[in-house]
Tab-separated table of C-alpha atoms and ligand atoms in Angstrom:
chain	number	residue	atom	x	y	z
Y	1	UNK	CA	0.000	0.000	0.000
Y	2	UNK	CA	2.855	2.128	0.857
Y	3	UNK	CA	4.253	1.649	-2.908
Y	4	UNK	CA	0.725	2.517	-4.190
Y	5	UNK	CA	0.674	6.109	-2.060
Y	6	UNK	CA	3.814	6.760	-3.569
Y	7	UNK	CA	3.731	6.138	-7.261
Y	8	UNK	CA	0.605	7.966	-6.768
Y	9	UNK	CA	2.089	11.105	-5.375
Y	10	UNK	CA	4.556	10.480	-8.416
Y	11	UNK	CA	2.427	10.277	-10.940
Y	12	UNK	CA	0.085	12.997	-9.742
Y	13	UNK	CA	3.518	15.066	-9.828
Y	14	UNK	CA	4.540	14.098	-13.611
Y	15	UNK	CA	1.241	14.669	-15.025
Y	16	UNK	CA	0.560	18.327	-15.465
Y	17	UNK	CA	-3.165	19.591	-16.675
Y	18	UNK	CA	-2.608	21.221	-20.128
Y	19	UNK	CA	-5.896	22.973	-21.254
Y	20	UNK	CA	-4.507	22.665	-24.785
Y	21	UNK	CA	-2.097	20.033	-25.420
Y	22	UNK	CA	-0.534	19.520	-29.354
Y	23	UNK	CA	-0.049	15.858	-28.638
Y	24	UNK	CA	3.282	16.167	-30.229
Y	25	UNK	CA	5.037	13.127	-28.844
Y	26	UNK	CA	2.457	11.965	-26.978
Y	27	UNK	CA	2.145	8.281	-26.597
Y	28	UNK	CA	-0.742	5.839	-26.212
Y	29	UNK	CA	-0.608	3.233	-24.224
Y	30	UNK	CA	-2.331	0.188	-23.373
Y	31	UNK	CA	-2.195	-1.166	-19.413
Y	32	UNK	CA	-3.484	-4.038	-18.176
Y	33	UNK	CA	-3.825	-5.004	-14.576
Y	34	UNK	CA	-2.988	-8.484	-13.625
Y	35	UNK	CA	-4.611	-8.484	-10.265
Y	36	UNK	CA	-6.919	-6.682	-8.210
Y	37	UNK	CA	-4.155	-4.117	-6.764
Y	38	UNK	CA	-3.109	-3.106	-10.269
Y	39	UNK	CA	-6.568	-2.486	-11.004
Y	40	UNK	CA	-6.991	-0.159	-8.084
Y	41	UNK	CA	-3.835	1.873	-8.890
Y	42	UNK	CA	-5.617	2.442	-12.234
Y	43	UNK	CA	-8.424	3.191	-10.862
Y	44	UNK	CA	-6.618	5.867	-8.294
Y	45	UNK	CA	-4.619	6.943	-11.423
Y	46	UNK	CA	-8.082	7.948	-13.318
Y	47	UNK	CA	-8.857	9.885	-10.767
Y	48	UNK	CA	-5.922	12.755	-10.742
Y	49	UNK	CA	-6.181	15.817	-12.868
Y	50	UNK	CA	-4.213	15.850	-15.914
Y	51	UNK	CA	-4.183	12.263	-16.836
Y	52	UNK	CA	-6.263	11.374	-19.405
Y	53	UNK	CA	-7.801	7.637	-19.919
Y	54	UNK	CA	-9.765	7.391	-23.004
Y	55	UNK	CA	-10.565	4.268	-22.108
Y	56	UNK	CA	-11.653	3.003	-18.080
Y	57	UNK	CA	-10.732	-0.820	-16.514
Y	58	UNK	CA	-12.149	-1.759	-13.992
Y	59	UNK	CA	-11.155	-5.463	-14.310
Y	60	UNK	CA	-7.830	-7.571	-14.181
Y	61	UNK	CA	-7.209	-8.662	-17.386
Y	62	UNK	CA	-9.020	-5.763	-19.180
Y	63	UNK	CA	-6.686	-2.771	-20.779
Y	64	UNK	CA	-7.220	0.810	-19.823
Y	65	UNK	CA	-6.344	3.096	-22.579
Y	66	UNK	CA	-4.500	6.070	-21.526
Y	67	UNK	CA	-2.508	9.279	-23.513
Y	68	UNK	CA	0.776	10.145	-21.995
Y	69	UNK	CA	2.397	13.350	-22.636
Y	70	UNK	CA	5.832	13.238	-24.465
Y	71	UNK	CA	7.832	14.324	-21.058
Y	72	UNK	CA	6.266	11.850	-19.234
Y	73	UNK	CA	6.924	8.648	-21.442
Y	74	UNK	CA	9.850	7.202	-19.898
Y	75	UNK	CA	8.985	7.799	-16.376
Y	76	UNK	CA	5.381	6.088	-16.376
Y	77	UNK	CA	6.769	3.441	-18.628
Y	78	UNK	CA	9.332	2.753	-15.833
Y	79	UNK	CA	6.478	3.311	-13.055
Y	80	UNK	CA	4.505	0.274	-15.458
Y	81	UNK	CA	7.607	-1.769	-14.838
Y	82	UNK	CA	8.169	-1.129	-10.781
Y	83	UNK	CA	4.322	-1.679	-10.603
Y	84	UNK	CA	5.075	-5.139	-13.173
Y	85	UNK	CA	2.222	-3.833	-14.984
Y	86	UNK	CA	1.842	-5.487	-18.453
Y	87	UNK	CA	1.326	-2.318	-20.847
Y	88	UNK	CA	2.038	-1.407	-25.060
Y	89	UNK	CA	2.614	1.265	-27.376
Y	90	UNK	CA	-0.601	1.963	-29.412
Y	91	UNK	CA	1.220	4.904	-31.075
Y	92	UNK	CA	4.268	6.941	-30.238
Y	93	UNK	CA	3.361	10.242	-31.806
Y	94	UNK	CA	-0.817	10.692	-31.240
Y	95	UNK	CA	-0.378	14.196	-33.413
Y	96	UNK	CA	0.510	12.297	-36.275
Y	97	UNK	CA	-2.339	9.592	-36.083
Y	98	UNK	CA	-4.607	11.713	-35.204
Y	99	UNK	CA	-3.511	14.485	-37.718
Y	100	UNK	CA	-3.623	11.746	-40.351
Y	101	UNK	CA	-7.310	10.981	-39.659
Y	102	UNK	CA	-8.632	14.851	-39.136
Y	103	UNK	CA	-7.280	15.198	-42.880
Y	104	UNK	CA	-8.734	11.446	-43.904
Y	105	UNK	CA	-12.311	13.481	-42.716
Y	106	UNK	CA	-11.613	17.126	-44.288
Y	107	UNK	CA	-10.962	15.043	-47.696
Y	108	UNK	CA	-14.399	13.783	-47.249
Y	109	UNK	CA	-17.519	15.212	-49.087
Y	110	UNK	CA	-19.404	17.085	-45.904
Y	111	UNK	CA	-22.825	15.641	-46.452
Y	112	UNK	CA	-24.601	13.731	-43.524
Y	113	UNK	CA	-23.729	9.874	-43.056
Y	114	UNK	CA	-25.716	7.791	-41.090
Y	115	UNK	CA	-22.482	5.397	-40.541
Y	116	UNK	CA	-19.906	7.810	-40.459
Y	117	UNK	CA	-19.132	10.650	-37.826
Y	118	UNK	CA	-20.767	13.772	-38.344
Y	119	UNK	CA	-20.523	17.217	-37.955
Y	120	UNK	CA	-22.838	19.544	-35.891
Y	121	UNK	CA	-24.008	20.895	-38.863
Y	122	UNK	CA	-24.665	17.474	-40.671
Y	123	UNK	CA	-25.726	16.219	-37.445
Y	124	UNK	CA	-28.567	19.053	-38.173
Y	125	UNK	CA	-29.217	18.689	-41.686
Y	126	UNK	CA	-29.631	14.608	-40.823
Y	127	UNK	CA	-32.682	15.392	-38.141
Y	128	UNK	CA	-33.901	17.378	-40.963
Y	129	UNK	CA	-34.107	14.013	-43.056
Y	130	UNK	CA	-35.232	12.262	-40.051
Y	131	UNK	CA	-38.260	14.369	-39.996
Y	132	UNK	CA	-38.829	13.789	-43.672
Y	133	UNK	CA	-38.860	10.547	-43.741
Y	134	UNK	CA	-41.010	10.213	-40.243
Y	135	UNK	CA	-43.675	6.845	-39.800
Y	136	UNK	CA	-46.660	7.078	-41.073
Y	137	UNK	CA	-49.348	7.807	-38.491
Y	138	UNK	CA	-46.653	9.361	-36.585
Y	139	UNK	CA	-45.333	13.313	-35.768
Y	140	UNK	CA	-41.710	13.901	-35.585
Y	141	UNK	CA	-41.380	17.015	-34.457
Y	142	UNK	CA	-37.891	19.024	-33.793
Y	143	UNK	CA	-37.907	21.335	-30.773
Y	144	UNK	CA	-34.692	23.196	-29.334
Y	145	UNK	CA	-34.735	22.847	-25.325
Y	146	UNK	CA	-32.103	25.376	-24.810
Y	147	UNK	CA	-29.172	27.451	-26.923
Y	148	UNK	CA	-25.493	26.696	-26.347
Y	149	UNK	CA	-23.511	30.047	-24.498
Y	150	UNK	CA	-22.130	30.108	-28.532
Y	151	UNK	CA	-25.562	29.747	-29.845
Y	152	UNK	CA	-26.112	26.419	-31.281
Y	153	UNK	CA	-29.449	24.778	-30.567
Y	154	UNK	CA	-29.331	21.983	-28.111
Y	155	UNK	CA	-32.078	20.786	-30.647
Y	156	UNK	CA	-34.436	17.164	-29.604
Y	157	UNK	CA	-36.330	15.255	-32.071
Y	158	UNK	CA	-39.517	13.819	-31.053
Y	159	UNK	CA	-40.990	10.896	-32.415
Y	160	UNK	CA	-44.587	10.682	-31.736
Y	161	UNK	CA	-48.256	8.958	-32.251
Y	162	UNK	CA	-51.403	10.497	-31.037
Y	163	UNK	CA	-52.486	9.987	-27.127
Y	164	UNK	CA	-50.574	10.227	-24.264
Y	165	UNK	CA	-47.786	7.404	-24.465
Y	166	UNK	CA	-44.685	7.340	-21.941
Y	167	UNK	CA	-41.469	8.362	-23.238
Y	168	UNK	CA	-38.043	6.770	-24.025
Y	169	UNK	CA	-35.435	9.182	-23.789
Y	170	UNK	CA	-31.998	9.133	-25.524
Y	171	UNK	CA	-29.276	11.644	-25.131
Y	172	UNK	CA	-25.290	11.756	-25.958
Y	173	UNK	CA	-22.554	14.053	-26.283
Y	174	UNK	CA	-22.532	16.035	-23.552
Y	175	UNK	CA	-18.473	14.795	-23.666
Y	176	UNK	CA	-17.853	16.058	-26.616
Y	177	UNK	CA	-15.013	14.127	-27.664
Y	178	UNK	CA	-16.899	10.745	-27.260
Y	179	UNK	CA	-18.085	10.574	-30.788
Y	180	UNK	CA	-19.454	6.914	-30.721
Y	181	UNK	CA	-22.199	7.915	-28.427
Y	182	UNK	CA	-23.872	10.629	-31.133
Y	183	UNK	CA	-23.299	8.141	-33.833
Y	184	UNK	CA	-24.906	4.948	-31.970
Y	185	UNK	CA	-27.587	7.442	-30.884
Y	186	UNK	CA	-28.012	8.337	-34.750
Y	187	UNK	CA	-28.486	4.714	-35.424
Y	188	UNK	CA	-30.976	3.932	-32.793
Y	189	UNK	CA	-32.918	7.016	-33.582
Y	190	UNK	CA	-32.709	5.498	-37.447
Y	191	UNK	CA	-33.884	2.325	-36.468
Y	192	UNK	CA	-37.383	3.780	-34.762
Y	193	UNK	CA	-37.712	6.018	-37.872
Y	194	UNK	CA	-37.042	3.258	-40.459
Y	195	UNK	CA	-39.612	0.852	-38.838
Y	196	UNK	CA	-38.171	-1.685	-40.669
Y	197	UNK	CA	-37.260	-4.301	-37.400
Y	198	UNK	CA	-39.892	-5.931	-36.046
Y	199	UNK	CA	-38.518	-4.764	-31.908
Y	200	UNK	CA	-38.507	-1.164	-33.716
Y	201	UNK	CA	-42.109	-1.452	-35.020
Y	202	UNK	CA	-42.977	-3.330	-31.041
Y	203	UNK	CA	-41.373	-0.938	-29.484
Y	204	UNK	CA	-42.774	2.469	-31.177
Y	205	UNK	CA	-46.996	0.810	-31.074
Y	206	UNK	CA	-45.873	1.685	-26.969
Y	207	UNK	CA	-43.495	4.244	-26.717
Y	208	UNK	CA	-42.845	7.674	-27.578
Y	209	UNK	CA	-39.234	8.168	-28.661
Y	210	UNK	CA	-37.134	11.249	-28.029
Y	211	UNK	CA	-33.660	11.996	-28.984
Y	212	UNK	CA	-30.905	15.034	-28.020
Y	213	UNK	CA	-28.300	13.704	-30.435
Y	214	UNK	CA	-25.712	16.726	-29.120
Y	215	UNK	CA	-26.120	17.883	-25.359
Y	216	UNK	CA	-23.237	19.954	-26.151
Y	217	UNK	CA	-22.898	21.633	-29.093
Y	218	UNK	CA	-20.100	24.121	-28.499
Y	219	UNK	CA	-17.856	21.506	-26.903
Y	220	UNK	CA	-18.844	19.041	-29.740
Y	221	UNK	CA	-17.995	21.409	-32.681
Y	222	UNK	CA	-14.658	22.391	-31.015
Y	223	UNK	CA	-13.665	18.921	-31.115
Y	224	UNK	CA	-13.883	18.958	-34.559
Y	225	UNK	CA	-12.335	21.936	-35.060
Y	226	UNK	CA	-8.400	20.708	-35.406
Y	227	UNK	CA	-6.391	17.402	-34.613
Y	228	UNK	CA	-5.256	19.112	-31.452
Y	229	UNK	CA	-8.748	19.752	-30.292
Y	230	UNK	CA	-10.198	16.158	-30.673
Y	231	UNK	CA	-9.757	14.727	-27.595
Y	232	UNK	CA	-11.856	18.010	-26.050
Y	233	UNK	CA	-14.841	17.002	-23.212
Y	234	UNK	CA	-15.907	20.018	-21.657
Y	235	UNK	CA	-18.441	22.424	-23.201
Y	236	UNK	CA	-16.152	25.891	-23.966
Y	237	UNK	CA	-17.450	28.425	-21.431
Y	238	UNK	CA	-14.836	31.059	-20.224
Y	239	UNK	CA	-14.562	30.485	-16.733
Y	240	UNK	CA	-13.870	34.005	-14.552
Y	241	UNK	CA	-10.455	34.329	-13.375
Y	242	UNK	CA	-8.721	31.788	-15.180
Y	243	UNK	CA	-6.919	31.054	-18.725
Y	244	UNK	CA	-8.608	27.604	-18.788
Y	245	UNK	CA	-11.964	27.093	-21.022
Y	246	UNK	CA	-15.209	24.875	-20.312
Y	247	UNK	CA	-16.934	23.326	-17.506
Y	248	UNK	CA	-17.799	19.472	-17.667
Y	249	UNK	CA	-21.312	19.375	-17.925
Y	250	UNK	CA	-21.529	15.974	-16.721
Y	251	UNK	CA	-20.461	17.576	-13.056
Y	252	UNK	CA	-22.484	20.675	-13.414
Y	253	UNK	CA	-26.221	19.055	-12.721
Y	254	UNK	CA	-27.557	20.036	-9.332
Y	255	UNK	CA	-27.707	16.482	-8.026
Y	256	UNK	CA	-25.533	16.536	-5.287
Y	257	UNK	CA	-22.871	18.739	-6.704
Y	258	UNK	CA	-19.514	18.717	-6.372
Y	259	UNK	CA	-19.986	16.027	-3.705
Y	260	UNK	CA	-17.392	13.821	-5.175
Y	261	UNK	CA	-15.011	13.172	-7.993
Y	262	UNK	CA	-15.452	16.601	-9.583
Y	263	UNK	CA	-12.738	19.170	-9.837
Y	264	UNK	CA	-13.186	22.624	-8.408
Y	265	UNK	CA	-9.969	23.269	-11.061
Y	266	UNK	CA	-11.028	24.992	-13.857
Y	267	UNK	CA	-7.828	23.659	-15.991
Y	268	UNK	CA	-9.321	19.799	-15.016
Y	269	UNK	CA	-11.541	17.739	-17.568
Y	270	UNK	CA	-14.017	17.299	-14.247
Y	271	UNK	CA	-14.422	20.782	-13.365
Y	272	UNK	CA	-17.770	20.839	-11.823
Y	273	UNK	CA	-18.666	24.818	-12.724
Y	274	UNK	CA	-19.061	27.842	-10.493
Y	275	UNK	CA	-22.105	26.326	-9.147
Y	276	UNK	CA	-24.416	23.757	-9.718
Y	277	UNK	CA	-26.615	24.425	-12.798
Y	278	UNK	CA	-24.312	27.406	-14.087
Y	279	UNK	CA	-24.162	26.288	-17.248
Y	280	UNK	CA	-27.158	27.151	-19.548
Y	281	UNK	CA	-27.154	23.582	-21.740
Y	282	UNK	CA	-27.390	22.161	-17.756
Y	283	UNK	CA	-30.001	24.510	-17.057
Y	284	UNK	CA	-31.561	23.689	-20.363
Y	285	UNK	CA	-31.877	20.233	-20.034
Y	286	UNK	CA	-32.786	20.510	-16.249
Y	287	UNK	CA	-35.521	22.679	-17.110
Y	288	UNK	CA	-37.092	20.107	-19.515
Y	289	UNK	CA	-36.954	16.864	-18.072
Y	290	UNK	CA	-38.501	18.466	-14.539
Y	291	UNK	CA	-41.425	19.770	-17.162
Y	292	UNK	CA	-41.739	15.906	-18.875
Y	293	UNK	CA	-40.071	13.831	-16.306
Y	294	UNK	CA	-43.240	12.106	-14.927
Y	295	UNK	CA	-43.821	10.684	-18.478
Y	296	UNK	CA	-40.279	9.350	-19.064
Y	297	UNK	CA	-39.855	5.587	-18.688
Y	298	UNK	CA	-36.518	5.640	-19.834
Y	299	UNK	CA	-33.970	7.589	-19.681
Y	300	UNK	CA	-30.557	6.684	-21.796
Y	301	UNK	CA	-27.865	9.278	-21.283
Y	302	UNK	CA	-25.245	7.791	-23.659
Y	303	UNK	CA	-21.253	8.021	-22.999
Y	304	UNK	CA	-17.669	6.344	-24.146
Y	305	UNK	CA	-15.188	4.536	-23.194
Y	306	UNK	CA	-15.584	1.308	-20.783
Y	307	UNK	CA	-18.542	-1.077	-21.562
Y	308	UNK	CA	-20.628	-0.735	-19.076
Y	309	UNK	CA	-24.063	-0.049	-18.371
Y	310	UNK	CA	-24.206	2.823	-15.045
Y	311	UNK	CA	-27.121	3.088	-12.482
Y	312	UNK	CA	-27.631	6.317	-10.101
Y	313	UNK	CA	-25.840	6.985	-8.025
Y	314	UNK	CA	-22.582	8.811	-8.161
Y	315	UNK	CA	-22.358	10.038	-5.120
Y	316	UNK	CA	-21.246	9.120	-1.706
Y	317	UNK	CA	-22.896	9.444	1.426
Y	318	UNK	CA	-21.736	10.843	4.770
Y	319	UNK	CA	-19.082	8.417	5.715
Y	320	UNK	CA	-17.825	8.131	2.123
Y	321	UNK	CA	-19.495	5.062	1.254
Y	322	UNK	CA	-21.033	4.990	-2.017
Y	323	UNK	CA	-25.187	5.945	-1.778
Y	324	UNK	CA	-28.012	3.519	-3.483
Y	325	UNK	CA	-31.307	4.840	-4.573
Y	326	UNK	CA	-34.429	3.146	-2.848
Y	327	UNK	CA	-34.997	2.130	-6.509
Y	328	UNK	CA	-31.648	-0.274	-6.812
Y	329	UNK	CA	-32.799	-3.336	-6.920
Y	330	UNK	CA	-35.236	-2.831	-9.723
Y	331	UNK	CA	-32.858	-0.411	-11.452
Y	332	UNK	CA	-29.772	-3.041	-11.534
Y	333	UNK	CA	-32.859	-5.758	-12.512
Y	334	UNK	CA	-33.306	-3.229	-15.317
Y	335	UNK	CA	-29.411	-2.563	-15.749
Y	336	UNK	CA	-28.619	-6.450	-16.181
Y	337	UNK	CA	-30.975	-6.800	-18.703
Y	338	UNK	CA	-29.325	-4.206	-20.655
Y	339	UNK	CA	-26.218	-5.828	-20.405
Y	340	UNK	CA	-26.799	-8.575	-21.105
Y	341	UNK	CA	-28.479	-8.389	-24.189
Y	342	UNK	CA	-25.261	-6.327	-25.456
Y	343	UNK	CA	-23.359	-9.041	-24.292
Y	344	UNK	CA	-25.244	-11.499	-25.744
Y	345	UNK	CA	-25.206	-9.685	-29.866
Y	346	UNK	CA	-21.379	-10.232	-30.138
Y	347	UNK	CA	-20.091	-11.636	-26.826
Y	348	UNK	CA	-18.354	-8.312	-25.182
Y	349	UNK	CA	-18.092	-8.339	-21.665
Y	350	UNK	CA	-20.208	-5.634	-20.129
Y	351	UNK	CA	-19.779	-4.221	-16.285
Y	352	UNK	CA	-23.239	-3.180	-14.692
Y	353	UNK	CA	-23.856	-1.109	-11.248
Y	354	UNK	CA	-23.845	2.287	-9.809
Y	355	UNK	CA	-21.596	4.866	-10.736
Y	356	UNK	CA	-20.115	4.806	-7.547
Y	357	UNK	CA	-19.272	1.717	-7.020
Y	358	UNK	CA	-18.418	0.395	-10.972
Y	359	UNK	CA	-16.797	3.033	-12.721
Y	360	UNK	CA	-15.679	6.341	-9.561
Y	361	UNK	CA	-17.283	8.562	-7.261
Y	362	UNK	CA	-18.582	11.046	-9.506
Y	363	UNK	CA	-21.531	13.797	-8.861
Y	364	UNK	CA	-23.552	16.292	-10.629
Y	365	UNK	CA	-24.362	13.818	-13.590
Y	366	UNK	CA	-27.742	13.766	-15.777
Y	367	UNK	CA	-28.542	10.679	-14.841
Y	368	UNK	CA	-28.817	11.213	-11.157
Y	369	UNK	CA	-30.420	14.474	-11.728
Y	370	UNK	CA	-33.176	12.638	-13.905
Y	371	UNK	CA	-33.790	10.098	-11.280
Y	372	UNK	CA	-33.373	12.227	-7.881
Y	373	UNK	CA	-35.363	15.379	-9.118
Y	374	UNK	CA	-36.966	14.671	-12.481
Y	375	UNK	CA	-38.392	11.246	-11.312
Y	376	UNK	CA	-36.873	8.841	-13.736
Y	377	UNK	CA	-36.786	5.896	-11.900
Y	378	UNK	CA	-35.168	4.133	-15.275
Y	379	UNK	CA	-31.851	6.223	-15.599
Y	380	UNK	CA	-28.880	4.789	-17.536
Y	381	UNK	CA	-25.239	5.792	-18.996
Y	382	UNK	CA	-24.355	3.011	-20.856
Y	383	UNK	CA	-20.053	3.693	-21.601
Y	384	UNK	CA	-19.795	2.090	-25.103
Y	385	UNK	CA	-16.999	0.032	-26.370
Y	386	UNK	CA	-13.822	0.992	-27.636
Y	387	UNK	CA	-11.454	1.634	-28.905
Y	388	UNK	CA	-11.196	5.359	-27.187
Y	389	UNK	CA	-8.649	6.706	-29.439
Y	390	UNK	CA	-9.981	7.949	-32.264
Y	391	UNK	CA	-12.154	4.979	-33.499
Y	392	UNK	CA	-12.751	4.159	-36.870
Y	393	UNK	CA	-16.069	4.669	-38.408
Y	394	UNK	CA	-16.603	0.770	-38.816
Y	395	UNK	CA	-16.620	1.187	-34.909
Y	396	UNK	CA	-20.447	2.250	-35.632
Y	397	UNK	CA	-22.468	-0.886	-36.896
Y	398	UNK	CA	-21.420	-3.111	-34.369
Y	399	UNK	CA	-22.014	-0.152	-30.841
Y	400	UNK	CA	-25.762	-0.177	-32.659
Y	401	UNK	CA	-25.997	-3.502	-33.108
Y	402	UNK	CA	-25.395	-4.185	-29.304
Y	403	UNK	CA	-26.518	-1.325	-27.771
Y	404	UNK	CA	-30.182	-2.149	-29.776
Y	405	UNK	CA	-30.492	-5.567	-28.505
Y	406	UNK	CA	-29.547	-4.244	-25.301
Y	407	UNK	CA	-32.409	-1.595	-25.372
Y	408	UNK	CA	-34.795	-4.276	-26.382
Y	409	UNK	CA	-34.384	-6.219	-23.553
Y	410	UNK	CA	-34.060	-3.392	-21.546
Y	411	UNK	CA	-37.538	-2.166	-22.480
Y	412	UNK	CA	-38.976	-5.932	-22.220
Y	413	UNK	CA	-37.452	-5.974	-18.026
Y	414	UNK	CA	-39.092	-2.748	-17.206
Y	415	UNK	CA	-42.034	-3.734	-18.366
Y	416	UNK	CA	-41.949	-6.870	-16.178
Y	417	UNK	CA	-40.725	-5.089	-13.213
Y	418	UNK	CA	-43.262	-2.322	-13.869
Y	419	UNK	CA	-45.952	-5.081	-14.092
Y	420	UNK	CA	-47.061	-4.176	-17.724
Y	421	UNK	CA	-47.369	-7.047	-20.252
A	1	ZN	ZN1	-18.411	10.607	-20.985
């Protein structure tokens, strides 16, 4: 343990915050923890400021995926080796692979692409098609909940019948950089337009469908913006008194804010705000799901890197031990199902629990705030596969073709535990 405290204190030492880093140099890296200590050094590592996994483990035997600045190489490579920490080189220079793919996607025709990454502005003109080409019988109906601080609509697409049906809620990239989360989202929100799979057409005689495809849009088009702004989560508010840009929405809900694992750093990737709710795509999105809340059965709040589906809560309680919702038991019933239909498309392992106690300590999220004041009792963040640098667009398919199943059975366990046949 004493080892642990100090490679800690090391590492937290050689990893400096950089609000704007060129990547230059920088490696990626591959660790895997062999046994349960490793894995809780990782876990500690994820934690610090400044170090930045794009992919989570929480599992011997299961690689976290982690960018390490160019001054830091040799020294965490060597910290790897004290710790006997099996780890490789996914790239040695992350400017030049991810330079190389940034001019791979200017070369490219912009034009929406349903299995392809899009831009905000495709992203756009695509709900514009959506709406087009909406179900017979059925209204789909775009409505913007809120305006970005740069002015881009945080815009929902609803997807309708007449009557009063409950609704099944989808939302992703509030991190901006986590780019298979829009694009599954895209798919899934395809599927219950198309109609054309027999759990789409099931699933839409019941529910209502609605879909944020971008819960932030300023954060999402700077990561598009330049190779060296790819890897950006935050949305890009100034923040008073300091150099360093954007607050992490994910932190800024007011659901037991800044409780735990959120920075009050404005330079960190957690930075929890100036308060809770002082971001206006927060307040936004707060706003509309107290409004509709009550008629939400599910709520999907969509997120990268780990493979694993998330219950409330994130927070810990007043001795420090993680908190459960009076809900749990229904709401891991719920989350297993999930899971396990992922699991069981192509055979990916798939982690399932509270924030808290699965992935880290972490408050002020949408999903708590959508269970805790909005009265969701069904509240998930599914963290899609991999890989977290970068991925490919052929990364797309196969995230829908799980993460569908998944909702499927998903839908089928909340009816059971809701009593509904
Ligand atoms: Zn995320």
């Amino acid at each position: 343990m004493k080892l642990l405290t100090i490679c800690l204190a090391f590492v937290a030492a050689v990893f400096a915050a950089q609000d704007t880093p060129d990547y230059e140099g920088y490696h990626v890296v591959y660790v895997i923890p062999d046994t349960e200590h490793q894995v809780e050094w990782l876990m500690q590592l994820e934690g610090k400021d400044g170090i930045d996994f794009l992919k989570s483990t929480r599992k011997v035997g299961v690689a976290a995926e982690i960018i390490i600045p160019k001054e830091q190489v040799s020294s965490s490579y060597k910290l790897f080796s004290m710790l006997e920490m099996r780890y490789f080189t996914v790239t040695e220079n992350a400017a030049a692979d991810l330079k190389r793919n940034f001019l791979m996607r200017n070369d490219k025709p912009r034009v929406f692409d349903i299995n392809d990454f899009n831009t905000f502005e495709d992203i756009l003109a695509g709900l514009d098609d959506f709406v087009a080409r909406c179900p017979s019988g059925a209204s789909c109906t775009l409505e913007d909940i809120g305006n970005s601080p740069q002015g881009r609509p945080i815009r929902l697409l609803k997807i309708t019948k007449p009557g009063t049906r409950k609704i099944v809620w989808f939302d992703s990239a509030i991190h901006a950089r986590e780019w298979l989360a829009p694009a599954t989202n895209l798919k899934l929100l395809d599927a219950i337009i198309s109609q054309q799979d027999s759990n789409a057409v099931s699933l839409f005689n019941k529910y209502d469908f609605y879909f944020v495809i971008v819960m932030n849009p300023d954060g999402y088009v700077y990561s598009w913006q330049d190779f060296t702004t790819r890897f950006w989560r935050k949305n890009r508010s100034p923040n008073v008194g300091s150099s360093c840009v954007g607050t992490d929405l994910n932190r800024n809900y007011d659901a037991n804010w800044l409780n735990d694992g959120t920075s009050t750093n404005p330079c960190s990737d957690t930075y929890g705000g100036s308060s809770a709710a002082s971001e206006v795509e927060t307040q936004a999105v707060q706003n509309y799901l107290r409004n509709i809340g009550s008629n939400i059965i599910s709520l999907t709040t969509i997120h990268t890197t780990a493979q694993m589906i998330l219950i409330p809560y994130g927070h810990t309680d007043a001795n420090g031990e993680c908190a459960y919702p009076s809900d749990h038991q229904d709401q891991l019933a719920a989350a297993n199902a999930f899971a396990d239909g992922i699991e069981n498309t192509f055979g990916t392992s798939w982690d399932r629990g509270t924030v808290c106690t699965t992935i880290y300590p972490a408050s002020g999220a949408t999903m708590d705030f959508a269970y805790d004041t909005a009265g969701i009792k069904y509240s998930f963040t599914p963290e899609l596969r991999g890989p977290g640098f970068d991925p490919p667009a052929s990364a797309i398919q196969p995230s829908f073709d799980e993460v569908w199943n998944g909702v499927v059975d998903l839908m089928a366990q909340i009816e059971t535990l809701e009593g509904k046949q």
